[in-house]
C-alpha atoms as a printed R data frame, in Angstrom:
    type eleno elety resid chain resno       x      y       z
1   ATOM     1    CA   UNK     A     1   0.016 -0.190  -0.121
2   ATOM     2    CA   UNK     A     2   1.101  3.749  -0.477
3   ATOM     3    CA   UNK     A     3  -0.320  7.235  -0.261
4   ATOM     4    CA   UNK     A     4   0.264  9.643  -2.854
5   ATOM     5    CA   UNK     A     5  -0.066 13.653  -1.569
6   ATOM     6    CA   UNK     A     6  -2.162 15.781  -3.471
7   ATOM     7    CA   UNK     A     7   0.773 17.180  -5.978
8   ATOM     8    CA   UNK     A     8   0.748 20.230  -8.031
9   ATOM     9    CA   UNK     A     9   3.774 21.987  -9.798
10  ATOM    10    CA   UNK     A    10   4.570 25.377 -10.662
11  ATOM    11    CA   UNK     A    11   4.186 25.760 -14.447
12  ATOM    12    CA   UNK     A    12   6.519 29.207 -14.693
13  ATOM    13    CA   UNK     A    13   9.468 26.762 -14.131
14  ATOM    14    CA   UNK     A    14   9.160 23.859 -16.100
15  ATOM    15    CA   UNK     A    15   9.074 23.543 -19.802
16  ATOM    16    CA   UNK     A    16  10.394 26.876 -20.032
17  ATOM    17    CA   UNK     A    17  10.900 26.744 -23.709
18  ATOM    18    CA   UNK     A    18   7.646 26.203 -24.367
19  ATOM    19    CA   UNK     A    19   4.376 28.414 -24.514
20  ATOM    20    CA   UNK     A    20   2.577 28.987 -21.082
21  ATOM    21    CA   UNK     A    21  -0.495 27.688 -21.857
22  ATOM    22    CA   UNK     A    22   1.109 24.242 -23.406
23  ATOM    23    CA   UNK     A    23   2.854 23.856 -19.873
24  ATOM    24    CA   UNK     A    24  -0.531 24.459 -18.006
25  ATOM    25    CA   UNK     A    25  -2.121 21.870 -20.569
26  ATOM    26    CA   UNK     A    26   0.674 19.372 -19.966
27  ATOM    27    CA   UNK     A    27   0.339 19.426 -16.364
28  ATOM    28    CA   UNK     A    28  -3.290 18.945 -16.142
29  ATOM    29    CA   UNK     A    29  -3.228 15.998 -18.733
30  ATOM    30    CA   UNK     A    30  -0.269 14.412 -16.005
31  ATOM    31    CA   UNK     A    31  -2.829 14.561 -13.425
32  ATOM    32    CA   UNK     A    32  -0.750 17.546 -11.530
33  ATOM    33    CA   UNK     A    33  -2.306 20.855  -9.762
34  ATOM    34    CA   UNK     A    34  -0.855 24.047 -11.463
35  ATOM    35    CA   UNK     A    35   0.902 26.625  -9.489
36  ATOM    36    CA   UNK     A    36   1.139 30.375 -11.034
37  ATOM    37    CA   UNK     A    37   3.123 33.608 -10.128
38  ATOM    38    CA   UNK     A    38   1.560 36.683 -11.191
39  ATOM    39    CA   UNK     A    39  -1.667 36.337 -12.962
40  ATOM    40    CA   UNK     A    40  -0.814 40.058 -15.048
41  ATOM    41    CA   UNK     A    41   1.587 38.143 -16.994
42  ATOM    42    CA   UNK     A    42  -0.715 35.675 -18.687
43  ATOM    43    CA   UNK     A    43  -3.789 35.763 -20.789
44  ATOM    44    CA   UNK     A    44  -6.575 34.774 -17.816
45  ATOM    45    CA   UNK     A    45  -9.142 33.951 -20.315
46  ATOM    46    CA   UNK     A    46  -6.978 31.407 -22.255
47  ATOM    47    CA   UNK     A    47  -6.008 30.237 -18.666
48  ATOM    48    CA   UNK     A    48  -9.841 29.936 -17.716
49  ATOM    49    CA   UNK     A    49 -10.545 27.739 -21.036
50  ATOM    50    CA   UNK     A    50  -7.998 25.001 -20.174
51  ATOM    51    CA   UNK     A    51  -9.935 24.381 -16.724
52  ATOM    52    CA   UNK     A    52  -6.738 23.116 -14.771
53  ATOM    53    CA   UNK     A    53  -6.783 22.679 -11.181
54  ATOM    54    CA   UNK     A    54  -5.174 26.095 -10.173
55  ATOM    55    CA   UNK     A    55  -3.648 25.320  -6.814
56  ATOM    56    CA   UNK     A    56  -1.790 28.473  -5.946
57  ATOM    57    CA   UNK     A    57  -0.899 32.115  -7.425
58  ATOM    58    CA   UNK     A    58   0.144 35.371  -5.907
59  ATOM    59    CA   UNK     A    59  -2.251 36.881  -4.282
60  ATOM    60    CA   UNK     A    60  -1.252 40.457  -5.111
61  ATOM    61    CA   UNK     A    61   1.069 42.080  -7.416
62  ATOM    62    CA   UNK     A    62   2.182 45.171  -5.548
63  ATOM    63    CA   UNK     A    63   2.703 46.210  -2.143
64  ATOM    64    CA   UNK     A    64   3.959 45.353   1.382
65  ATOM    65    CA   UNK     A    65   3.057 44.294   4.663
66  ATOM    66    CA   UNK     A    66   4.605 46.819   6.883
67  ATOM    67    CA   UNK     A    67   4.162 50.337   5.958
68  ATOM    68    CA   UNK     A    68   0.723 52.439   5.475
69  ATOM    69    CA   UNK     A    69   1.659 52.998   1.585
70  ATOM    70    CA   UNK     A    70   2.492 49.842   1.066
71  ATOM    71    CA   UNK     A    71  -0.482 48.123   3.041
72  ATOM    72    CA   UNK     A    72  -2.801 50.215   1.063
73  ATOM    73    CA   UNK     A    73  -1.404 49.191  -2.206
74  ATOM    74    CA   UNK     A    74  -1.550 45.848  -1.025
75  ATOM    75    CA   UNK     A    75  -5.097 45.733  -0.070
76  ATOM    76    CA   UNK     A    76  -6.037 47.392  -3.213
77  ATOM    77    CA   UNK     A    77  -3.901 44.560  -5.144
78  ATOM    78    CA   UNK     A    78  -5.364 41.726  -3.575
79  ATOM    79    CA   UNK     A    79  -9.076 42.965  -4.379
80  ATOM    80    CA   UNK     A    80  -8.155 42.740  -7.818
81  ATOM    81    CA   UNK     A    81  -6.347 39.581  -7.746
82  ATOM    82    CA   UNK     A    82  -9.205 37.980  -5.739
83  ATOM    83    CA   UNK     A    83 -11.601 38.387  -8.908
84  ATOM    84    CA   UNK     A    84  -8.947 36.670 -11.124
85  ATOM    85    CA   UNK     A    85  -8.411 33.706  -8.178
86  ATOM    86    CA   UNK     A    86 -12.188 33.122  -8.570
87  ATOM    87    CA   UNK     A    87 -12.495 33.012 -12.229
88  ATOM    88    CA   UNK     A    88  -9.409 30.373 -12.128
89  ATOM    89    CA   UNK     A    89 -10.886 28.631  -9.294
90  ATOM    90    CA   UNK     A    90  -7.391 29.021  -7.494
91  ATOM    91    CA   UNK     A    91  -7.345 27.278  -4.018
92  ATOM    92    CA   UNK     A    92  -4.801 29.820  -2.266
93  ATOM    93    CA   UNK     A    93  -3.592 33.396  -2.756
94  ATOM    94    CA   UNK     A    94   0.079 33.650  -1.851
95  ATOM    95    CA   UNK     A    95   1.679 36.722  -0.185
96  ATOM    96    CA   UNK     A    96   5.295 37.699   1.038
97  ATOM    97    CA   UNK     A    97   6.630 40.124   3.231
98  ATOM    98    CA   UNK     A    98   7.088 42.585   0.512
99  ATOM    99    CA   UNK     A    99   6.781 42.782  -3.283
100 ATOM   100    CA   UNK     A   100   9.527 41.101  -5.421
101 ATOM   101    CA   UNK     A   101  11.057 42.738  -8.704
102 ATOM   102    CA   UNK     A   102  13.098 41.375 -11.180
103 ATOM   103    CA   UNK     A   103  14.814 38.237 -10.033
104 ATOM   104    CA   UNK     A   104  12.672 38.427  -6.839
105 ATOM   105    CA   UNK     A   105  14.798 41.108  -5.117
106 ATOM   106    CA   UNK     A   106  12.638 42.392  -2.777
107 ATOM   107    CA   UNK     A   107  11.005 46.125  -3.543
108 ATOM   108    CA   UNK     A   108  11.173 47.103   0.143
109 ATOM   109    CA   UNK     A   109  14.213 45.618   1.864
110 ATOM   110    CA   UNK     A   110  14.727 45.369   5.859
111 ATOM   111    CA   UNK     A   111  15.803 42.302   7.611
112 ATOM   112    CA   UNK     A   112  15.157 43.364  10.802
113 ATOM   113    CA   UNK     A   113  11.544 44.736  11.010
114 ATOM   114    CA   UNK     A   114  11.170 47.004  14.301
115 ATOM   115    CA   UNK     A   115   8.371 46.425  16.584
116 ATOM   116    CA   UNK     A   116   6.121 48.947  14.746
117 ATOM   117    CA   UNK     A   117   6.770 47.283  11.472
118 ATOM   118    CA   UNK     A   118   5.602 44.348  13.224
119 ATOM   119    CA   UNK     A   119   2.497 45.581  14.594
120 ATOM   120    CA   UNK     A   120   1.848 46.954  11.247
121 ATOM   121    CA   UNK     A   121   2.058 43.792   9.435
122 ATOM   122    CA   UNK     A   122  -0.119 42.086  11.638
123 ATOM   123    CA   UNK     A   123  -2.814 44.917  11.174
124 ATOM   124    CA   UNK     A   124  -2.445 44.631   7.249
125 ATOM   125    CA   UNK     A   125  -2.582 40.679   7.483
126 ATOM   126    CA   UNK     A   126  -5.885 41.137   9.745
127 ATOM   127    CA   UNK     A   127  -7.105 43.250   7.115
128 ATOM   128    CA   UNK     A   128  -6.277 41.008   4.056
129 ATOM   129    CA   UNK     A   129  -7.923 38.085   6.538
130 ATOM   130    CA   UNK     A   130 -11.419 40.150   6.693
131 ATOM   131    CA   UNK     A   131 -11.528 40.777   2.834
132 ATOM   132    CA   UNK     A   132 -10.719 36.923   2.486
133 ATOM   133    CA   UNK     A   133 -13.446 35.957   4.926
134 ATOM   134    CA   UNK     A   134 -16.168 38.222   3.251
135 ATOM   135    CA   UNK     A   135 -14.805 36.815  -0.451
136 ATOM   136    CA   UNK     A   136 -14.693 33.222   0.811
137 ATOM   137    CA   UNK     A   137 -11.218 32.763  -0.426
138 ATOM   138    CA   UNK     A   138  -7.877 31.757   1.576
139 ATOM   139    CA   UNK     A   139  -4.108 33.607   1.690
140 ATOM   140    CA   UNK     A   140  -1.113 31.833   2.652
141 ATOM   141    CA   UNK     A   141   2.148 33.512   3.770
142 ATOM   142    CA   UNK     A   142   5.409 32.333   2.277
143 ATOM   143    CA   UNK     A   143   8.628 32.135   3.937
144 ATOM   144    CA   UNK     A   144  11.772 32.959   1.657
145 ATOM   145    CA   UNK     A   145  15.452 32.624   1.949
146 ATOM   146    CA   UNK     A   146  17.658 35.759   2.028
147 ATOM   147    CA   UNK     A   147  20.275 34.246  -0.705
148 ATOM   148    CA   UNK     A   148  17.447 34.029  -3.352
149 ATOM   149    CA   UNK     A   149  15.590 37.170  -1.779
150 ATOM   150    CA   UNK     A   150  18.074 39.481   0.086
151 ATOM   151    CA   UNK     A   151  16.690 41.915   2.333
152 ATOM   152    CA   UNK     A   152  13.014 40.338   2.500
153 ATOM   153    CA   UNK     A   153  11.116 41.335   5.649
154 ATOM   154    CA   UNK     A   154   9.543 38.608   7.705
155 ATOM   155    CA   UNK     A   155  11.422 36.140   5.406
156 ATOM   156    CA   UNK     A   156  12.192 33.059   7.938
157 ATOM   157    CA   UNK     A   157   9.967 30.489   8.908
158 ATOM   158    CA   UNK     A   158  10.103 31.715  12.209
159 ATOM   159    CA   UNK     A   159   8.614 35.279  11.503
160 ATOM   160    CA   UNK     A   160   6.192 33.798   9.211
161 ATOM   161    CA   UNK     A   161   4.978 31.266  11.913
162 ATOM   162    CA   UNK     A   162   4.837 33.839  14.445
163 ATOM   163    CA   UNK     A   163   2.529 36.295  12.126
164 ATOM   164    CA   UNK     A   164   0.038 33.411  11.006
165 ATOM   165    CA   UNK     A   165  -0.422 31.641  14.171
166 ATOM   166    CA   UNK     A   166  -0.847 35.018  16.313
167 ATOM   167    CA   UNK     A   167  -3.717 36.235  13.855
168 ATOM   168    CA   UNK     A   168  -4.950 32.523  14.077
169 ATOM   169    CA   UNK     A   169  -7.532 32.787  11.303
170 ATOM   170    CA   UNK     A   170  -8.641 30.246   8.994
171 ATOM   171    CA   UNK     A   171  -8.174 32.608   5.978
172 ATOM   172    CA   UNK     A   172  -4.561 32.828   6.337
173 ATOM   173    CA   UNK     A   173  -2.343 30.116   6.451
174 ATOM   174    CA   UNK     A   174   1.547 29.283   5.803
175 ATOM   175    CA   UNK     A   175   2.950 28.719   2.218
176 ATOM   176    CA   UNK     A   176   5.816 26.352   3.901
177 ATOM   177    CA   UNK     A   177   8.676 26.471   1.240
178 ATOM   178    CA   UNK     A   178  10.845 23.830   2.060
179 ATOM   179    CA   UNK     A   179  13.677 24.930  -0.219
180 ATOM   180    CA   UNK     A   180  13.685 28.296   1.501
181 ATOM   181    CA   UNK     A   181  14.061 26.591   4.766
182 ATOM   182    CA   UNK     A   182  16.570 24.455   4.114
183 ATOM   183    CA   UNK     A   183  18.850 27.439   3.180
184 ATOM   184    CA   UNK     A   184  17.508 29.863   5.802
185 ATOM   185    CA   UNK     A   185  17.100 27.284   8.733
186 ATOM   186    CA   UNK     A   186  17.672 23.501   8.115
187 ATOM   187    CA   UNK     A   187  16.067 21.486  10.869
188 ATOM   188    CA   UNK     A   188  13.091 20.704   8.372
189 ATOM   189    CA   UNK     A   189  11.169 18.105   9.812
190 ATOM   190    CA   UNK     A   190  10.924 19.636  13.131
191 ATOM   191    CA   UNK     A   191   9.873 22.967  11.808
192 ATOM   192    CA   UNK     A   192   7.194 21.268   9.741
193 ATOM   193    CA   UNK     A   193   5.905 19.758  13.081
194 ATOM   194    CA   UNK     A   194   5.967 22.918  14.635
195 ATOM   195    CA   UNK     A   195   4.351 24.646  11.683
196 ATOM   196    CA   UNK     A   196   1.584 21.835  11.144
197 ATOM   197    CA   UNK     A   197  -1.533 23.181  12.137
198 ATOM   198    CA   UNK     A   198  -1.196 26.383  10.078
199 ATOM   199    CA   UNK     A   199   0.145 24.832   6.846
200 ATOM   200    CA   UNK     A   200  -1.793 25.612   3.725
201 ATOM   201    CA   UNK     A   201   0.492 24.070   1.089
202 ATOM   202    CA   UNK     A   202   4.004 22.741   1.409
203 ATOM   203    CA   UNK     A   203   6.316 23.706  -1.433
204 ATOM   204    CA   UNK     A   204   9.440 21.960  -2.310
205 ATOM   205    CA   UNK     A   205  12.544 22.077  -4.495
206 ATOM   206    CA   UNK     A   206  16.012 20.236  -3.663
207 ATOM   207    CA   UNK     A   207  19.101 22.307  -2.625
208 ATOM   208    CA   UNK     A   208  21.658 23.498  -4.119
209 ATOM   209    CA   UNK     A   209  20.158 24.148  -7.069
210 ATOM   210    CA   UNK     A   210  16.832 24.648  -6.936
211 ATOM   211    CA   UNK     A   211  15.708 21.409  -9.102
212 ATOM   212    CA   UNK     A   212  13.459 18.410  -8.278
213 ATOM   213    CA   UNK     A   213  13.951 16.013  -5.318
214 ATOM   214    CA   UNK     A   214  17.222 13.431  -5.686
215 ATOM   215    CA   UNK     A   215  19.072 16.116  -7.129
216 ATOM   216    CA   UNK     A   216  20.515 17.701  -4.001
217 ATOM   217    CA   UNK     A   217  21.292 17.292  -0.320
218 ATOM   218    CA   UNK     A   218  17.649 16.802   0.940
219 ATOM   219    CA   UNK     A   219  15.974 13.496   1.751
220 ATOM   220    CA   UNK     A   220  12.630 14.252   0.342
221 ATOM   221    CA   UNK     A   221  11.603 10.653   0.908
222 ATOM   222    CA   UNK     A   222  12.232 10.739   4.555
223 ATOM   223    CA   UNK     A   223  10.616 14.453   4.670
224 ATOM   224    CA   UNK     A   224   7.487 12.899   2.784
225 ATOM   225    CA   UNK     A   225   7.220  9.782   5.369
226 ATOM   226    CA   UNK     A   226   7.459 12.511   8.352
227 ATOM   227    CA   UNK     A   227   4.739 14.528   6.960
228 ATOM   228    CA   UNK     A   228   2.539 11.725   6.433
229 ATOM   229    CA   UNK     A   229   3.411 10.503  10.277
230 ATOM   230    CA   UNK     A   230   2.409 14.158  11.237
231 ATOM   231    CA   UNK     A   231  -0.777 13.240   9.703
232 ATOM   232    CA   UNK     A   232  -0.364 16.128   6.966
233 ATOM   233    CA   UNK     A   233  -2.690 15.235   4.257
234 ATOM   234    CA   UNK     A   234  -2.711 18.693   2.559
235 ATOM   235    CA   UNK     A   235  -1.271 19.813  -1.104
236 ATOM   236    CA   UNK     A   236   2.460 19.733  -2.054
237 ATOM   237    CA   UNK     A   237   3.990 21.754  -4.545
238 ATOM   238    CA   UNK     A   238   7.074 21.578  -6.606
239 ATOM   239    CA   UNK     A   239   8.602 24.956  -7.014
240 ATOM   240    CA   UNK     A   240  11.905 24.093  -8.970
241 ATOM   241    CA   UNK     A   241  13.511 23.850 -12.058
242 ATOM   242    CA   UNK     A   242  14.077 20.595 -14.014
243 ATOM   243    CA   UNK     A   243  17.698 19.389 -13.734
244 ATOM   244    CA   UNK     A   244  17.450 17.249 -17.018
245 ATOM   245    CA   UNK     A   245  13.914 17.557 -18.574
246 ATOM   246    CA   UNK     A   246  10.411 18.293 -16.705
247 ATOM   247    CA   UNK     A   247   8.958 14.589 -17.260
248 ATOM   248    CA   UNK     A   248  11.679 13.096 -15.509
249 ATOM   249    CA   UNK     A   249  11.477 16.071 -12.695
250 ATOM   250    CA   UNK     A   250   7.800 15.306 -12.363
251 ATOM   251    CA   UNK     A   251   8.580 11.611 -12.033
252 ATOM   252    CA   UNK     A   252  11.164 11.954  -9.415
253 ATOM   253    CA   UNK     A   253   8.677 14.517  -7.373
254 ATOM   254    CA   UNK     A   254   5.637 12.003  -7.594
255 ATOM   255    CA   UNK     A   255   8.211  9.353  -6.125
256 ATOM   256    CA   UNK     A   256   9.390 11.134  -3.438
257 ATOM   257    CA   UNK     A   257   5.920 11.998  -2.244
258 ATOM   258    CA   UNK     A   258   4.364  8.750  -2.746
259 ATOM   259    CA   UNK     A   259   4.654  7.203   1.148
260 ATOM   260    CA   UNK     A   260   5.401  3.477   1.326
261 ATOM   261    CA   UNK     A   261   2.930  2.006   3.960
């Protein structure tokens, strides 16, 4: 007997030489959910026609959590994004501590948020939850690492856990990215256990290289079994490049997150 987690993959990072709609269709044909980044980069009408299982996309285009102007930008942006998310029936709308620019570089950089910024971030996320409750949608807050995203405020797993667990509302979960966690903190299995009650999605890539499982130092077969033993049954998303080809990457991903019982 075995158990396979509900699996999805980020269409932005696989088959990068193919048209985007082709990638979405191919993932759907293969039985995977589809992760997106910014909806504004794509033809939403065409994505809607494909009728894929869109599992996650960025829930905003601009803004940040911890300053007044950025928070107001964020709130306006999420209202626009919710409309698109509902058209595509996206399961989760993703947030970061601040908007990310070219190459994933944070727009507003601050590695050490002040107490005032923590209070403001908490207030902003509660505003997001108020809108999400009214619109019946779910947001996630993602941990990032400072090598790929230098200066991102509220980047660490600890920061994200602190914000989400303190707010403790069903409209806000953690997008627990294990690739970022491995770089930022390590101790992946214990962090998964700590965050367990608040996880909306687990995202994965191996490190170094940000490619699929079996290409780096992370023992994803053990991590998957540990998640299963913790009674996590939620979605797992591959947010990685392919080390060789996308078909092999997806095969390795599926193998890693199929748990032998």
